Amino acid sequence: MSATPYNFAYLDEQTKREIRRALLKALAIPGHQVPFASREMPLARGWGTGGMQVTAAVIGRDDVLKVIDQGADDTTNAVSIRQFFTRVAGVRTTTRTEEATIIQTRHRIPETPLRPGQIMVYQVPQPEPLWRLEPSRAETRRLHALAEYGIMHVKLYEDIARHGRITLAYDYPVLVHGRYVMAPSPIPAFDNPKLHRSPAIHLFGAGREKRLYAVPPHTDVVSLAFEDHPFRPWKADAACMLCGATDSYLDEILIDDRGTRRFICSDTDWCERRRAKGKAA
Amino acid sequence: MLARGFADPVHDAQAAFRALLEATARPGTVVSLPQPDTPPPLPPAAAAIALALCDGDTPVWLDGRLASPPVRAWLRFHAASPIVADPGAATFAFACGVAAPFDALATGTDEAPERSATLVLLVEAFGTGCALRLSGPGIAGETVLRVAGLPNGFVSWRACNFALYPRGVDVILVSGTEAAALPRTTAVREG
């Protein structure tokens, strides 16, 4: 570890203790939003400070950290957060999903299946799944207390009435352990099934909104839907132009100034490893 | 002289928390905690929980048999926790087997179920004694935890506590340097 004027993992011990207590309660009440103090971090709120505080409270010297932003290890937010923890905690980092013990993520769950012993840390912009439907936090707290989720079902029904299908493509609401409706953070609905009975621990941190929540391993996480309109995760009907994958989540990119579009895997580690194994489009 | 606490306060607290995170995420899993220097009769695992999680924001209730003057002085010095006489006011309650104040502990509110007590319950041993069948979040199917020295009435109290969900008390069982968690979501059956 480099000589640094900071405590291990940046946060002071009192702050870590408060986050740690909140995380244990969050695991005991899956999907329930637990308030926490949310400190200032050396980057602006909205850039992943909730996830960083969770990672800082959880991480130890022996951890191996992976950070992804929309599936990519090499974008600014991911590189900056990885460098931050290299500097303040001296931990080893990786881009390989199966090598990581902690994976901090913005808006994706890796394609490589997670395993026991791994902890996913999500950067959450808006922890309240009902926020577009009910602006008052006092009221949404009451709705969660009463498990009164009628307004969410009405919203999904109105989607079907207007558009013929549920139009949510990301941050698609889920019911956790049959009790709390939870925002899975803006992961694509494609990733929602990966949360259901996952072998890993999933921790969610919303720094600006000062809320933490969690999903333990082997917990039911069901995407909301109707019997006659079952949940259908959306994915581009195409193959990755680099590795040829048709089963991974794809990003659409412009490749010239004439508007030509191609698709590539959003998960850069998954795509690189497939190509290393000789898979190509 | 006052017992020392964790040898390495930052990294031992992190290791203790990670073990407790794993224990809470996988109820019934027995984890080992770092061993702090502890005044008797507080077992090392209970002491590690106190050092890792308790501070001035968490009122602590101590069972009469744990509340020896050295333990009170140690807890005040290392954690700065207020030691309360009313178990209902405690964030963390440390209890020995018999006469744990089960029904007096805070169970949180419907809107803030996280404002409930965590009961740290001293037992004799893991891996022997009464078999508890556990199911719920964190457990694939069912798992069995064997615990010796559970107080009478524990399983029936846990059933009432389970029925309060999402309110409820979370339990951490401790013996020696080991701990196992029974969060409120875990269904517990004997046999």
mmCIF file of N, CA and C in Angstrom, chain B residues 35-136:
data_model
loop_
_atom_site.group_PDB
_atom_site.id
_atom_site.type_symbol
_atom_site.label_atom_id
_atom_site.label_comp_id
_atom_site.label_asym_id
_atom_site.label_seq_id
_atom_site.Cartn_x
_atom_site.Cartn_y
_atom_site.Cartn_z
ATOM 1 N N GLN B 35 -10.029 -12.864 16.898
ATOM 2 C CA GLN B 35 -10.109 -12.910 18.361
ATOM 3 C C GLN B 35 -9.512 -11.678 19.004
ATOM 4 N N PRO B 36 -10.342 -10.840 19.585
ATOM 5 C CA PRO B 36 -9.780 -9.697 20.324
ATOM 6 C C PRO B 36 -9.362 -10.126 21.729
ATOM 7 N N ASP B 37 -8.588 -9.277 22.355
ATOM 8 C CA ASP B 37 -8.250 -9.466 23.757
ATOM 9 C C ASP B 37 -9.503 -9.080 24.549
ATOM 10 N N THR B 38 -10.051 -10.025 25.327
ATOM 11 C CA THR B 38 -11.392 -9.863 25.890
ATOM 12 C C THR B 38 -11.394 -10.046 27.394
ATOM 13 N N PRO B 39 -12.162 -9.231 28.109
ATOM 14 C CA PRO B 39 -12.310 -9.488 29.548
ATOM 15 C C PRO B 39 -13.333 -10.600 29.773
ATOM 16 N N PRO B 40 -13.087 -11.582 30.645
ATOM 17 C CA PRO B 40 -14.085 -12.573 30.946
ATOM 18 C C PRO B 40 -15.297 -11.915 31.614
ATOM 19 N N PRO B 41 -16.505 -12.450 31.463
ATOM 20 C CA PRO B 41 -16.844 -13.715 30.803
ATOM 21 C C PRO B 41 -17.312 -13.547 29.357
ATOM 22 N N LEU B 42 -16.974 -12.441 28.721
ATOM 23 C CA LEU B 42 -17.415 -12.199 27.344
ATOM 24 C C LEU B 42 -16.640 -13.112 26.392
ATOM 25 N N PRO B 43 -17.315 -13.996 25.629
ATOM 26 C CA PRO B 43 -16.557 -14.847 24.706
ATOM 27 C C PRO B 43 -15.997 -14.020 23.545
ATOM 28 N N PRO B 44 -14.891 -14.479 22.953
ATOM 29 C CA PRO B 44 -14.222 -13.682 21.913
ATOM 30 C C PRO B 44 -15.147 -13.293 20.751
ATOM 31 N N ALA B 45 -16.057 -14.206 20.339
ATOM 32 C CA ALA B 45 -16.910 -13.869 19.193
ATOM 33 C C ALA B 45 -17.863 -12.723 19.538
ATOM 34 N N ALA B 46 -18.418 -12.731 20.743
ATOM 35 C CA ALA B 46 -19.306 -11.636 21.155
ATOM 36 C C ALA B 46 -18.524 -10.330 21.233
ATOM 37 N N ALA B 47 -17.291 -10.419 21.726
ATOM 38 C CA ALA B 47 -16.445 -9.226 21.817
ATOM 39 C C ALA B 47 -16.112 -8.686 20.427
ATOM 40 N N ALA B 48 -15.851 -9.612 19.483
ATOM 41 C CA ALA B 48 -15.534 -9.172 18.116
ATOM 42 C C ALA B 48 -16.729 -8.467 17.484
ATOM 43 N N ILE B 49 -17.945 -8.963 17.757
ATOM 44 C CA ILE B 49 -19.150 -8.311 17.225
ATOM 45 C C ILE B 49 -19.277 -6.905 17.819
ATOM 46 N N ALA B 50 -19.044 -6.806 19.124
ATOM 47 C CA ALA B 50 -19.139 -5.493 19.780
ATOM 48 C C ALA B 50 -18.132 -4.508 19.185
ATOM 49 N N LEU B 51 -16.900 -4.971 18.975
ATOM 50 C CA LEU B 51 -15.867 -4.063 18.458
ATOM 51 C C LEU B 51 -16.130 -3.699 16.999
ATOM 52 N N ALA B 52 -16.675 -4.637 16.223
ATOM 53 C CA ALA B 52 -16.868 -4.373 14.795
ATOM 54 C C ALA B 52 -18.096 -3.512 14.544
ATOM 55 N N LEU B 53 -19.134 -3.620 15.369
ATOM 56 C CA LEU B 53 -20.415 -2.989 15.026
ATOM 57 C C LEU B 53 -20.921 -1.953 16.029
ATOM 58 N N CYS B 54 -20.459 -1.989 17.256
ATOM 59 C CA CYS B 54 -21.032 -1.090 18.266
ATOM 60 C C CYS B 54 -20.209 0.192 18.394
ATOM 61 N N ASP B 55 -20.913 1.311 18.621
ATOM 62 C CA ASP B 55 -20.242 2.572 18.921
ATOM 63 C C ASP B 55 -21.212 3.464 19.688
ATOM 64 N N GLY B 56 -20.909 4.739 19.738
ATOM 65 C CA GLY B 56 -21.733 5.666 20.513
ATOM 66 C C GLY B 56 -23.171 5.765 20.038
ATOM 67 N N ASP B 57 -23.437 5.319 18.810
ATOM 68 C CA ASP B 57 -24.796 5.377 18.258
ATOM 69 C C ASP B 57 -25.630 4.142 18.596
ATOM 70 N N THR B 58 -25.018 3.144 19.247
ATOM 71 C CA THR B 58 -25.743 1.892 19.459
ATOM 72 C C THR B 58 -25.828 1.545 20.936
ATOM 73 N N PRO B 59 -26.969 1.851 21.576
ATOM 74 C CA PRO B 59 -27.124 1.435 22.974
ATOM 75 C C PRO B 59 -27.010 -0.079 23.090
ATOM 76 N N VAL B 60 -26.303 -0.525 24.129
ATOM 77 C CA VAL B 60 -26.053 -1.951 24.330
ATOM 78 C C VAL B 60 -26.697 -2.403 25.641
ATOM 79 N N TRP B 61 -27.368 -3.555 25.577
ATOM 80 C CA TRP B 61 -27.887 -4.168 26.794
ATOM 81 C C TRP B 61 -27.085 -5.417 27.087
ATOM 82 N N LEU B 62 -26.675 -5.571 28.350
ATOM 83 C CA LEU B 62 -25.879 -6.733 28.747
ATOM 84 C C LEU B 62 -26.651 -7.550 29.763
ATOM 85 N N ASP B 63 -26.709 -8.847 29.532
ATOM 86 C CA ASP B 63 -27.213 -9.812 30.489
ATOM 87 C C ASP B 63 -26.461 -9.638 31.817
ATOM 88 N N GLY B 64 -27.183 -9.845 32.924
ATOM 89 C CA GLY B 64 -26.578 -9.685 34.246
ATOM 90 C C GLY B 64 -25.268 -10.442 34.409
ATOM 91 N N ARG B 65 -25.212 -11.659 33.817
ATOM 92 C CA ARG B 65 -24.000 -12.445 34.020
ATOM 93 C C ARG B 65 -22.833 -11.980 33.155
ATOM 94 N N LEU B 66 -23.133 -11.137 32.151
ATOM 95 C CA LEU B 66 -22.052 -10.596 31.316
ATOM 96 C C LEU B 66 -21.594 -9.227 31.792
ATOM 97 N N ALA B 67 -22.477 -8.578 32.574
ATOM 98 C CA ALA B 67 -22.235 -7.168 32.889
ATOM 99 C C ALA B 67 -21.264 -6.993 34.046
ATOM 100 N N SER B 68 -20.158 -7.725 34.011
ATOM 101 C CA SER B 68 -19.155 -7.532 35.061
ATOM 102 C C SER B 68 -18.502 -6.167 34.881
ATOM 103 N N PRO B 69 -17.994 -5.611 35.977
ATOM 104 C CA PRO B 69 -17.337 -4.292 35.827
ATOM 105 C C PRO B 69 -16.250 -4.259 34.760
ATOM 106 N N PRO B 70 -15.383 -5.315 34.627
ATOM 107 C CA PRO B 70 -14.376 -5.236 33.545
ATOM 108 C C PRO B 70 -15.007 -5.202 32.150
ATOM 109 N N VAL B 71 -16.107 -5.957 31.944
ATOM 110 C CA VAL B 71 -16.755 -5.947 30.633
ATOM 111 C C VAL B 71 -17.349 -4.574 30.351
ATOM 112 N N ARG B 72 -18.015 -3.999 31.330
ATOM 113 C CA ARG B 72 -18.620 -2.667 31.132
ATOM 114 C C ARG B 72 -17.549 -1.626 30.828
ATOM 115 N N ALA B 73 -16.456 -1.678 31.565
ATOM 116 C CA ALA B 73 -15.382 -0.701 31.355
ATOM 117 C C ALA B 73 -14.751 -0.899 29.977
ATOM 118 N N TRP B 74 -14.569 -2.163 29.591
ATOM 119 C CA TRP B 74 -13.956 -2.501 28.292
ATOM 120 C C TRP B 74 -14.828 -1.994 27.150
ATOM 121 N N LEU B 75 -16.150 -2.260 27.267
ATOM 122 C CA LEU B 75 -17.079 -1.856 26.211
ATOM 123 C C LEU B 75 -17.157 -0.335 26.103
ATOM 124 N N ARG B 76 -17.184 0.334 27.260
ATOM 125 C CA ARG B 76 -17.246 1.796 27.247
ATOM 126 C C ARG B 76 -16.002 2.376 26.601
ATOM 127 N N PHE B 77 -14.846 1.787 26.924
ATOM 128 C CA PHE B 77 -13.594 2.342 26.411
ATOM 129 C C PHE B 77 -13.451 2.100 24.912
ATOM 130 N N HIS B 78 -13.673 0.841 24.486
ATOM 131 C CA HIS B 78 -13.383 0.495 23.087
ATOM 132 C C HIS B 78 -14.495 0.898 22.136
ATOM 133 N N ALA B 79 -15.758 0.803 22.559
ATOM 134 C CA ALA B 79 -16.867 1.073 21.647
ATOM 135 C C ALA B 79 -17.576 2.381 21.986
ATOM 136 N N ALA B 80 -17.395 2.894 23.190
ATOM 137 C CA ALA B 80 -18.074 4.107 23.649
ATOM 138 C C ALA B 80 -19.595 3.950 23.598
ATOM 139 N N SER B 81 -20.067 2.706 23.735
ATOM 140 C CA SER B 81 -21.509 2.488 23.669
ATOM 141 C C SER B 81 -22.160 2.788 25.004
ATOM 142 N N PRO B 82 -23.332 3.466 24.950
ATOM 143 C CA PRO B 82 -24.100 3.596 26.188
ATOM 144 C C PRO B 82 -24.613 2.215 26.607
ATOM 145 N N ILE B 83 -24.475 1.861 27.880
ATOM 146 C CA ILE B 83 -24.978 0.575 28.369
ATOM 147 C C ILE B 83 -26.309 0.843 29.056
ATOM 148 N N VAL B 84 -27.380 0.251 28.503
ATOM 149 C CA VAL B 84 -28.722 0.593 28.970
ATOM 150 C C VAL B 84 -29.281 -0.539 29.839
ATOM 151 N N ALA B 85 -30.177 -0.165 30.748
ATOM 152 C CA ALA B 85 -30.796 -1.146 31.642
ATOM 153 C C ALA B 85 -32.034 -1.760 31.000
ATOM 154 N N ASP B 86 -32.658 -1.025 30.069
ATOM 155 C CA ASP B 86 -33.887 -1.492 29.430
ATOM 156 C C ASP B 86 -33.545 -2.187 28.107
ATOM 157 N N PRO B 87 -33.786 -3.493 27.994
ATOM 158 C CA PRO B 87 -33.443 -4.184 26.734
ATOM 159 C C PRO B 87 -34.205 -3.620 25.531
ATOM 160 N N GLY B 88 -35.376 -3.026 25.778
ATOM 161 C CA GLY B 88 -36.157 -2.443 24.683
ATOM 162 C C GLY B 88 -35.474 -1.247 24.043
ATOM 163 N N ALA B 89 -34.504 -0.642 24.738
ATOM 164 C CA ALA B 89 -33.814 0.532 24.201
ATOM 165 C C ALA B 89 -32.527 0.153 23.485
ATOM 166 N N ALA B 90 -32.205 -1.149 23.456
ATOM 167 C CA ALA B 90 -30.902 -1.562 22.945
ATOM 168 C C ALA B 90 -30.923 -1.807 21.445
ATOM 169 N N THR B 91 -29.835 -1.413 20.755
ATOM 170 C CA THR B 91 -29.619 -1.797 19.363
ATOM 171 C C THR B 91 -28.985 -3.177 19.320
ATOM 172 N N PHE B 92 -28.076 -3.426 20.275
ATOM 173 C CA PHE B 92 -27.464 -4.746 20.402
ATOM 174 C C PHE B 92 -27.713 -5.250 21.825
ATOM 175 N N ALA B 93 -28.206 -6.478 21.937
ATOM 176 C CA ALA B 93 -28.397 -7.097 23.246
ATOM 177 C C ALA B 93 -27.515 -8.331 23.298
ATOM 178 N N PHE B 94 -26.709 -8.416 24.350
ATOM 179 C CA PHE B 94 -25.824 -9.578 24.539
ATOM 180 C C PHE B 94 -26.398 -10.393 25.678
ATOM 181 N N ALA B 95 -26.794 -11.647 25.375
ATOM 182 C CA ALA B 95 -27.484 -12.439 26.378
ATOM 183 C C ALA B 95 -26.897 -13.835 26.480
ATOM 184 N N CYS B 96 -26.904 -14.386 27.718
ATOM 185 C CA CYS B 96 -26.562 -15.782 27.944
ATOM 186 C C CYS B 96 -27.848 -16.581 27.792
ATOM 187 N N GLY B 97 -27.698 -17.889 27.661
ATOM 188 C CA GLY B 97 -28.828 -18.780 27.444
ATOM 189 C C GLY B 97 -30.112 -18.439 28.162
ATOM 190 N N VAL B 98 -30.168 -18.732 29.435
ATOM 191 C CA VAL B 98 -31.435 -18.623 30.156
ATOM 192 C C VAL B 98 -31.875 -17.173 30.296
ATOM 193 N N ALA B 99 -33.171 -16.982 30.344
ATOM 194 C CA ALA B 99 -33.746 -15.683 30.679
ATOM 195 C C ALA B 99 -33.292 -14.567 29.752
ATOM 196 N N ALA B 100 -33.071 -14.890 28.480
ATOM 197 C CA ALA B 100 -32.821 -13.810 27.523
ATOM 198 C C ALA B 100 -34.119 -13.007 27.399
ATOM 199 N N PRO B 101 -34.017 -11.691 27.253
ATOM 200 C CA PRO B 101 -35.222 -10.845 27.296
ATOM 201 C C PRO B 101 -35.912 -10.814 25.936
ATOM 202 N N PHE B 102 -36.239 -12.009 25.396
ATOM 203 C CA PHE B 102 -36.716 -12.086 24.027
ATOM 204 C C PHE B 102 -37.814 -11.084 23.701
ATOM 205 N N ASP B 103 -38.872 -11.091 24.547
ATOM 206 C CA ASP B 103 -40.064 -10.317 24.181
ATOM 207 C C ASP B 103 -39.892 -8.825 24.400
ATOM 208 N N ALA B 104 -38.825 -8.436 25.109
ATOM 209 C CA ALA B 104 -38.648 -7.014 25.405
ATOM 210 C C ALA B 104 -37.902 -6.280 24.295
ATOM 211 N N LEU B 105 -37.292 -7.019 23.360
ATOM 212 C CA LEU B 105 -36.410 -6.365 22.388
ATOM 213 C C LEU B 105 -37.202 -5.611 21.315
ATOM 214 N N ALA B 106 -36.587 -4.545 20.806
ATOM 215 C CA ALA B 106 -37.233 -3.723 19.769
ATOM 216 C C ALA B 106 -37.347 -4.515 18.475
ATOM 217 N N THR B 107 -38.519 -4.470 17.850
ATOM 218 C CA THR B 107 -38.719 -5.207 16.595
ATOM 219 C C THR B 107 -38.827 -4.273 15.389
ATOM 220 N N GLY B 108 -38.565 -2.962 15.599
ATOM 221 C CA GLY B 108 -38.685 -2.013 14.490
ATOM 222 C C GLY B 108 -40.140 -1.634 14.264
ATOM 223 N N THR B 109 -40.366 -0.806 13.253
ATOM 224 C CA THR B 109 -41.732 -0.402 12.919
ATOM 225 C C THR B 109 -42.039 -0.868 11.502
ATOM 226 N N ASP B 110 -43.308 -0.790 11.098
ATOM 227 C CA ASP B 110 -43.667 -1.222 9.751
ATOM 228 C C ASP B 110 -42.911 -0.401 8.699
ATOM 229 N N GLU B 111 -42.746 0.900 8.966
ATOM 230 C CA GLU B 111 -42.065 1.752 7.988
ATOM 231 C C GLU B 111 -40.551 1.666 8.116
ATOM 232 N N ALA B 112 -40.057 1.359 9.308
ATOM 233 C CA ALA B 112 -38.604 1.264 9.516
ATOM 234 C C ALA B 112 -38.275 -0.035 10.253
ATOM 235 N N PRO B 113 -38.481 -1.177 9.587
ATOM 236 C CA PRO B 113 -38.230 -2.455 10.267
ATOM 237 C C PRO B 113 -36.754 -2.674 10.600
ATOM 238 N N GLU B 114 -35.875 -1.839 10.008
ATOM 239 C CA GLU B 114 -34.442 -1.988 10.304
ATOM 240 C C GLU B 114 -34.097 -1.448 11.699
ATOM 241 N N ARG B 115 -35.027 -0.676 12.296
ATOM 242 C CA ARG B 115 -34.746 -0.146 13.637
ATOM 243 C C ARG B 115 -35.131 -1.173 14.693
ATOM 244 N N SER B 116 -34.568 -2.341 14.561
ATOM 245 C CA SER B 116 -34.859 -3.413 15.503
ATOM 246 C C SER B 116 -33.551 -3.839 16.143
ATOM 247 N N ALA B 117 -33.673 -4.581 17.237
ATOM 248 C CA ALA B 117 -32.481 -5.024 17.953
ATOM 249 C C ALA B 117 -31.825 -6.191 17.228
ATOM 250 N N THR B 118 -30.521 -6.317 17.444
ATOM 251 C CA THR B 118 -29.800 -7.532 17.083
ATOM 252 C C THR B 118 -29.456 -8.229 18.385
ATOM 253 N N LEU B 119 -29.898 -9.489 18.513
ATOM 254 C CA LEU B 119 -29.643 -10.249 19.738
ATOM 255 C C LEU B 119 -28.419 -11.130 19.532
ATOM 256 N N VAL B 120 -27.381 -10.888 20.333
ATOM 257 C CA VAL B 120 -26.197 -11.745 20.306
ATOM 258 C C VAL B 120 -26.362 -12.739 21.451
ATOM 259 N N LEU B 121 -26.609 -13.998 21.088
ATOM 260 C CA LEU B 121 -26.984 -14.999 22.089
ATOM 261 C C LEU B 121 -25.853 -16.016 22.264
ATOM 262 N N LEU B 122 -25.365 -16.129 23.511
ATOM 263 C CA LEU B 122 -24.269 -17.064 23.801
ATOM 264 C C LEU B 122 -24.815 -18.483 23.903
ATOM 265 N N VAL B 123 -24.213 -19.386 23.153
ATOM 266 C CA VAL B 123 -24.594 -20.797 23.245
ATOM 267 C C VAL B 123 -23.351 -21.605 23.597
ATOM 268 N N GLU B 124 -23.539 -22.927 23.882
ATOM 269 C CA GLU B 124 -22.392 -23.727 24.327
ATOM 270 C C GLU B 124 -21.496 -24.138 23.169
ATOM 271 N N ALA B 125 -22.123 -24.624 22.072
ATOM 272 C CA ALA B 125 -21.297 -25.127 20.966
ATOM 273 C C ALA B 125 -22.122 -25.278 19.701
ATOM 274 N N PHE B 126 -21.441 -25.238 18.570
ATOM 275 C CA PHE B 126 -22.053 -25.557 17.276
ATOM 276 C C PHE B 126 -21.642 -26.970 16.873
ATOM 277 N N GLY B 127 -22.465 -27.600 16.007
ATOM 278 C CA GLY B 127 -22.105 -28.904 15.466
ATOM 279 C C GLY B 127 -22.548 -30.047 16.361
ATOM 280 N N THR B 128 -23.164 -29.737 17.467
ATOM 281 C CA THR B 128 -23.650 -30.761 18.392
ATOM 282 C C THR B 128 -24.910 -30.209 19.051
ATOM 283 N N GLY B 129 -25.708 -31.109 19.635
ATOM 284 C CA GLY B 129 -26.917 -30.655 20.329
ATOM 285 C C GLY B 129 -28.109 -30.576 19.413
ATOM 286 N N CYS B 130 -29.034 -29.678 19.766
ATOM 287 C CA CYS B 130 -30.322 -29.544 19.090
ATOM 288 C C CYS B 130 -30.149 -29.226 17.595
ATOM 289 N N ALA B 131 -30.865 -29.977 16.738
ATOM 290 C CA ALA B 131 -30.783 -29.729 15.286
ATOM 291 C C ALA B 131 -31.865 -28.738 14.876
ATOM 292 N N LEU B 132 -31.460 -27.643 14.259
ATOM 293 C CA LEU B 132 -32.417 -26.652 13.755
ATOM 294 C C LEU B 132 -32.453 -26.768 12.235
ATOM 295 N N ARG B 133 -33.655 -26.973 11.682
ATOM 296 C CA ARG B 133 -33.811 -26.990 10.224
ATOM 297 C C ARG B 133 -34.145 -25.583 9.772
ATOM 298 N N LEU B 134 -33.318 -25.043 8.898
ATOM 299 C CA LEU B 134 -33.459 -23.651 8.490
ATOM 300 C C LEU B 134 -33.825 -23.563 7.014
ATOM 301 N N SER B 135 -34.714 -22.622 6.691
ATOM 302 C CA SER B 135 -34.998 -22.329 5.287
ATOM 303 C C SER B 135 -35.317 -20.847 5.161
ATOM 304 N N GLY B 136 -35.220 -20.329 3.936
ATOM 305 C CA GLY B 136 -35.481 -18.906 3.700
ATOM 306 C C GLY B 136 -34.384 -18.308 2.852
#
